[in-house]
Amino acid sequence: MHAEAAPLIEKFNLKKVEDFFAPLPPQLYKGEHNGKEIFVILNGQQNGLDLVGCEPATLSTQLLISKLNPTLLINAGTCGAFKSNGSNIGDVYLSKDEIMFHDRRVGESGEWYKMGVGFYPCLDASQMAKDLGFKLGRCTTGSSLDMANEDLALIKKNNGELKDMEAAAIAWVASLYNTPLICVKSVTDLCDGDRTTEEEFRENLSMAANNLKDACFKILDYLLK
């Protein structure tokens, strides 16, 4: 979403590359940090609304990797988390272990089950999280902002900790290209809290986006030192 990306674009002084993906909606911003070229890609808009969810994320990731061949992909975004796991609004997490889907039910076990859930790899960010003071969490992805009981059951089954709407779609494309991936997630809402997801998300989006911006700056300084 533009609201998630705007602080990053401003912080890194990125410039929009006009019509790079035209006529498709994704938008590209370009800049430099510590002597390295960096890009931010947005899913773009359709009918005046930010495109969210797995389909736009898949399209954006495919276009980005095929056209620019990045050495590292960072999925920077907001997420829901669980207070039962010790999460708080505004916490920043780095992904750990595997990235999964929680709303693709293709059998209850076996190879089709694994295909549906995905279990896509991400880089081991444990040392970076320790050095920079971030938490680690398993990302789990679905196409809806809310969470059906079946989704929650699959999240619990696979020890999901961070609920979002794009990480697994991005991880799938990255796995096809063998492109290294890290997810950086800032918590906007508590999935097991007392308030609705939409209410908390809207209230905390700006704060979480700023936390995300600060985290990405620290991460790039760490990686590009």
Coordinates of C-alpha atoms in Angstrom, one line a residue:
M1 CA 0.0 0.0 0.0
H2 CA 1.1 3.6 -0.6
A3 CA 0.6 4.4 3.1
E4 CA 3.1 1.7 4.0
A5 CA 5.6 2.7 1.3
A6 CA 5.4 6.5 1.6
P7 CA 7.8 6.8 4.7
L8 CA 10.3 4.6 2.9
I9 CA 10.2 6.6 -0.3
E10 CA 10.7 9.8 1.7
K11 CA 13.4 8.4 4.0
F12 CA 15.5 7.0 1.2
N13 CA 14.8 10.0 -1.2
L14 CA 13.6 7.6 -3.9
K15 CA 12.4 8.9 -7.3
K16 CA 9.5 7.4 -9.2
V17 CA 10.4 5.6 -12.5
E18 CA 7.5 6.6 -14.7
D19 CA 5.7 3.9 -16.6
F20 CA 8.3 1.3 -15.9
F21 CA 5.7 -1.5 -15.7
A22 CA 3.0 0.2 -18.0
P23 CA 0.3 -0.7 -18.8
L24 CA 0.2 -2.8 -15.6
P25 CA -0.5 -1.1 -12.2
P26 CA 2.7 -1.7 -10.2
Q27 CA 4.9 1.4 -9.6
L28 CA 8.6 1.5 -9.2
Y29 CA 10.8 3.9 -7.1
K30 CA 14.5 4.0 -7.4
G31 CA 17.4 5.4 -5.3
E32 CA 20.8 4.6 -3.8
H33 CA 21.9 3.7 -0.3
N34 CA 25.5 3.2 0.9
G35 CA 26.6 3.0 -2.8
K36 CA 24.1 0.3 -3.7
E37 CA 21.1 0.7 -6.0
I38 CA 17.7 0.1 -4.1
F39 CA 14.2 -0.1 -5.4
V40 CA 10.7 0.0 -3.9
I41 CA 7.9 -1.5 -5.8
L42 CA 4.2 -0.8 -5.0
N43 CA 1.3 -2.9 -6.2
G44 CA -0.3 0.2 -7.6
Q45 CA -3.9 1.1 -7.8
Q46 CA -7.0 0.1 -9.7
N47 CA -10.2 2.2 -9.7
G48 CA -8.6 4.6 -7.2
L49 CA -7.9 1.9 -4.6
D50 CA -4.6 0.4 -3.5
L51 CA -4.2 -3.2 -4.7
V52 CA -3.7 -5.6 -1.8
G53 CA -3.6 -9.3 -1.5
C54 CA -1.8 -12.2 -3.1
E55 CA -2.7 -11.6 -6.7
P56 CA -1.2 -8.1 -6.9
A57 CA 1.8 -9.2 -4.8
T58 CA 2.5 -12.1 -7.2
L59 CA 2.3 -9.8 -10.2
S60 CA 4.6 -7.2 -8.7
T61 CA 7.2 -9.7 -7.6
Q62 CA 7.3 -11.5 -11.0
L63 CA 7.7 -8.2 -12.8
L64 CA 10.4 -6.9 -10.3
I65 CA 12.5 -10.1 -10.4
S66 CA 12.3 -10.7 -14.1
K67 CA 13.1 -7.1 -15.0
L68 CA 15.6 -6.1 -12.3
N69 CA 17.1 -9.4 -11.0
P70 CA 17.6 -8.1 -7.4
T71 CA 20.3 -9.7 -5.2
L72 CA 17.9 -9.5 -2.2
L73 CA 14.2 -9.1 -1.9
I74 CA 12.8 -7.5 1.2
N75 CA 9.0 -7.8 1.8
A76 CA 8.4 -4.7 3.9
G77 CA 4.9 -4.4 5.2
T78 CA 2.4 -4.4 8.1
C79 CA 0.8 -7.4 9.7
G80 CA -1.4 -8.8 12.4
A81 CA 0.0 -10.7 15.3
F82 CA -1.1 -12.5 18.5
K83 CA -1.0 -11.1 22.0
S84 CA -0.9 -14.7 23.2
N85 CA 2.6 -14.9 21.6
G86 CA 3.7 -11.8 23.4
S87 CA 3.2 -9.4 20.4
N88 CA 2.4 -5.7 20.8
I89 CA 1.1 -3.1 18.4
G90 CA 4.1 -1.5 16.7
D91 CA 6.5 -4.4 17.2
V92 CA 8.8 -5.1 14.3
Y93 CA 9.5 -8.7 13.3
L94 CA 11.9 -10.3 10.8
S95 CA 10.7 -13.6 9.2
K96 CA 12.0 -16.9 10.4
D97 CA 11.9 -20.5 9.2
E98 CA 9.3 -20.8 6.5
I99 CA 6.6 -18.6 5.0
M100 CA 3.1 -20.1 4.5
F101 CA -0.4 -19.7 3.3
H102 CA -3.2 -20.2 5.8
D103 CA -6.2 -20.1 3.4
R104 CA -5.2 -22.7 0.8
R105 CA -6.6 -26.0 2.0
V106 CA -5.7 -28.8 -0.5
G107 CA -6.0 -31.9 1.6
E108 CA -5.1 -32.3 5.3
S109 CA -1.8 -34.0 4.8
G110 CA 0.7 -35.2 2.2
E111 CA 2.2 -33.5 -0.8
W112 CA -0.9 -31.7 -1.8
Y113 CA -1.2 -30.2 1.7
K114 CA 2.4 -29.1 1.5
M115 CA 1.8 -27.5 -1.9
G116 CA -1.2 -25.6 -0.6
V117 CA 0.5 -24.2 2.5
G118 CA 3.8 -23.6 0.6
F119 CA 6.4 -23.7 3.3
Y120 CA 8.6 -21.3 1.3
P121 CA 12.1 -20.5 2.5
C122 CA 13.4 -17.2 3.8
L123 CA 16.9 -16.1 4.8
D124 CA 18.1 -16.8 8.3
A125 CA 17.8 -13.4 9.9
S126 CA 18.3 -14.5 13.5
Q127 CA 21.6 -12.8 14.0
M128 CA 20.5 -9.6 12.4
A129 CA 17.3 -9.6 14.6
K130 CA 19.5 -10.1 17.7
D131 CA 22.0 -7.3 16.6
L132 CA 19.2 -4.8 15.7
G133 CA 16.8 -5.6 18.5
F134 CA 13.9 -7.0 16.4
K135 CA 11.7 -10.0 17.1
L136 CA 11.5 -13.1 14.9
G137 CA 8.2 -14.6 13.6
R138 CA 6.7 -17.1 11.2
C139 CA 4.8 -15.3 8.5
T140 CA 1.5 -16.8 7.3
T141 CA -0.6 -15.3 4.5
G142 CA -4.2 -15.2 3.4
S143 CA -6.2 -13.1 0.9
S144 CA -8.6 -11.6 3.5
L145 CA -8.2 -9.0 6.2
D146 CA -10.4 -10.9 8.6
M147 CA -9.7 -14.5 9.8
A148 CA -12.1 -17.4 9.4
N149 CA -12.1 -20.2 12.0
E150 CA -10.5 -22.5 9.3
D151 CA -7.7 -20.0 8.8
L152 CA -7.0 -19.8 12.5
A153 CA -6.9 -23.6 12.8
L154 CA -4.3 -23.8 10.0
I155 CA -2.3 -20.9 11.5
K156 CA -2.1 -22.7 14.8
K157 CA -1.3 -26.1 13.1
N158 CA 1.7 -24.5 11.4
N159 CA 2.8 -22.3 14.3
G160 CA 2.1 -19.1 12.4
E161 CA 2.8 -15.9 14.3
L162 CA 2.5 -13.0 11.8
K163 CA -0.7 -12.7 9.7
D164 CA -0.5 -10.7 6.4
M165 CA -1.9 -10.7 2.9
E166 CA 1.2 -10.9 0.6
A167 CA 4.3 -12.6 2.1
A168 CA 3.7 -16.1 0.9
A169 CA 2.8 -15.0 -2.6
I170 CA 6.0 -13.1 -2.8
A171 CA 7.9 -16.0 -1.3
W172 CA 6.5 -18.4 -3.9
V173 CA 7.8 -16.2 -6.8
A174 CA 11.1 -15.7 -5.1
S175 CA 11.5 -19.4 -4.7
L176 CA 11.0 -20.0 -8.4
Y177 CA 13.9 -17.6 -9.2
N178 CA 16.0 -18.7 -6.1
T179 CA 16.0 -15.0 -5.1
P180 CA 16.9 -14.5 -1.4
L181 CA 14.0 -13.1 0.7
I182 CA 13.5 -11.5 4.1
C183 CA 10.2 -10.2 5.4
V184 CA 10.1 -7.2 7.7
K185 CA 6.7 -6.8 9.4
S186 CA 5.4 -4.1 11.7
V187 CA 2.3 -5.0 13.8
T188 CA -0.9 -3.0 13.2
D189 CA -3.4 -5.3 15.0
L190 CA -3.7 -8.2 17.4
C191 CA -5.6 -11.1 15.9
D192 CA -6.7 -12.3 19.3
G193 CA -7.4 -8.9 20.8
D194 CA -10.7 -7.3 21.8
R195 CA -11.1 -5.0 18.7
T196 CA -11.8 -5.6 15.1
T197 CA -8.9 -6.1 12.7
E198 CA -10.1 -3.3 10.4
E199 CA -10.5 -0.8 13.3
E200 CA -7.0 -1.5 14.7
F201 CA -5.4 -1.6 11.3
R202 CA -6.7 1.9 10.3
E203 CA -5.8 3.4 13.7
N204 CA -2.3 2.1 13.8
L205 CA -1.2 2.0 10.1
S206 CA 0.6 5.3 10.2
M207 CA 2.6 4.5 13.3
A208 CA 3.4 1.0 12.1
A209 CA 4.5 2.4 8.7
N210 CA 6.9 4.7 10.4
N211 CA 8.3 1.9 12.5
L212 CA 8.7 -0.1 9.3
K213 CA 10.6 2.8 7.7
D214 CA 13.0 3.0 10.7
A215 CA 13.5 -0.7 10.7
C216 CA 14.3 -0.9 6.9
F217 CA 16.9 1.9 7.3
K218 CA 18.6 0.0 10.1
I219 CA 18.5 -3.2 8.1
L220 CA 20.0 -1.7 4.9
D221 CA 22.7 0.0 7.0
Y222 CA 23.4 -3.4 8.6
L223 CA 23.5 -5.3 5.2
L224 CA 25.4 -2.6 3.2
K225 CA 28.0 -1.5 5.7

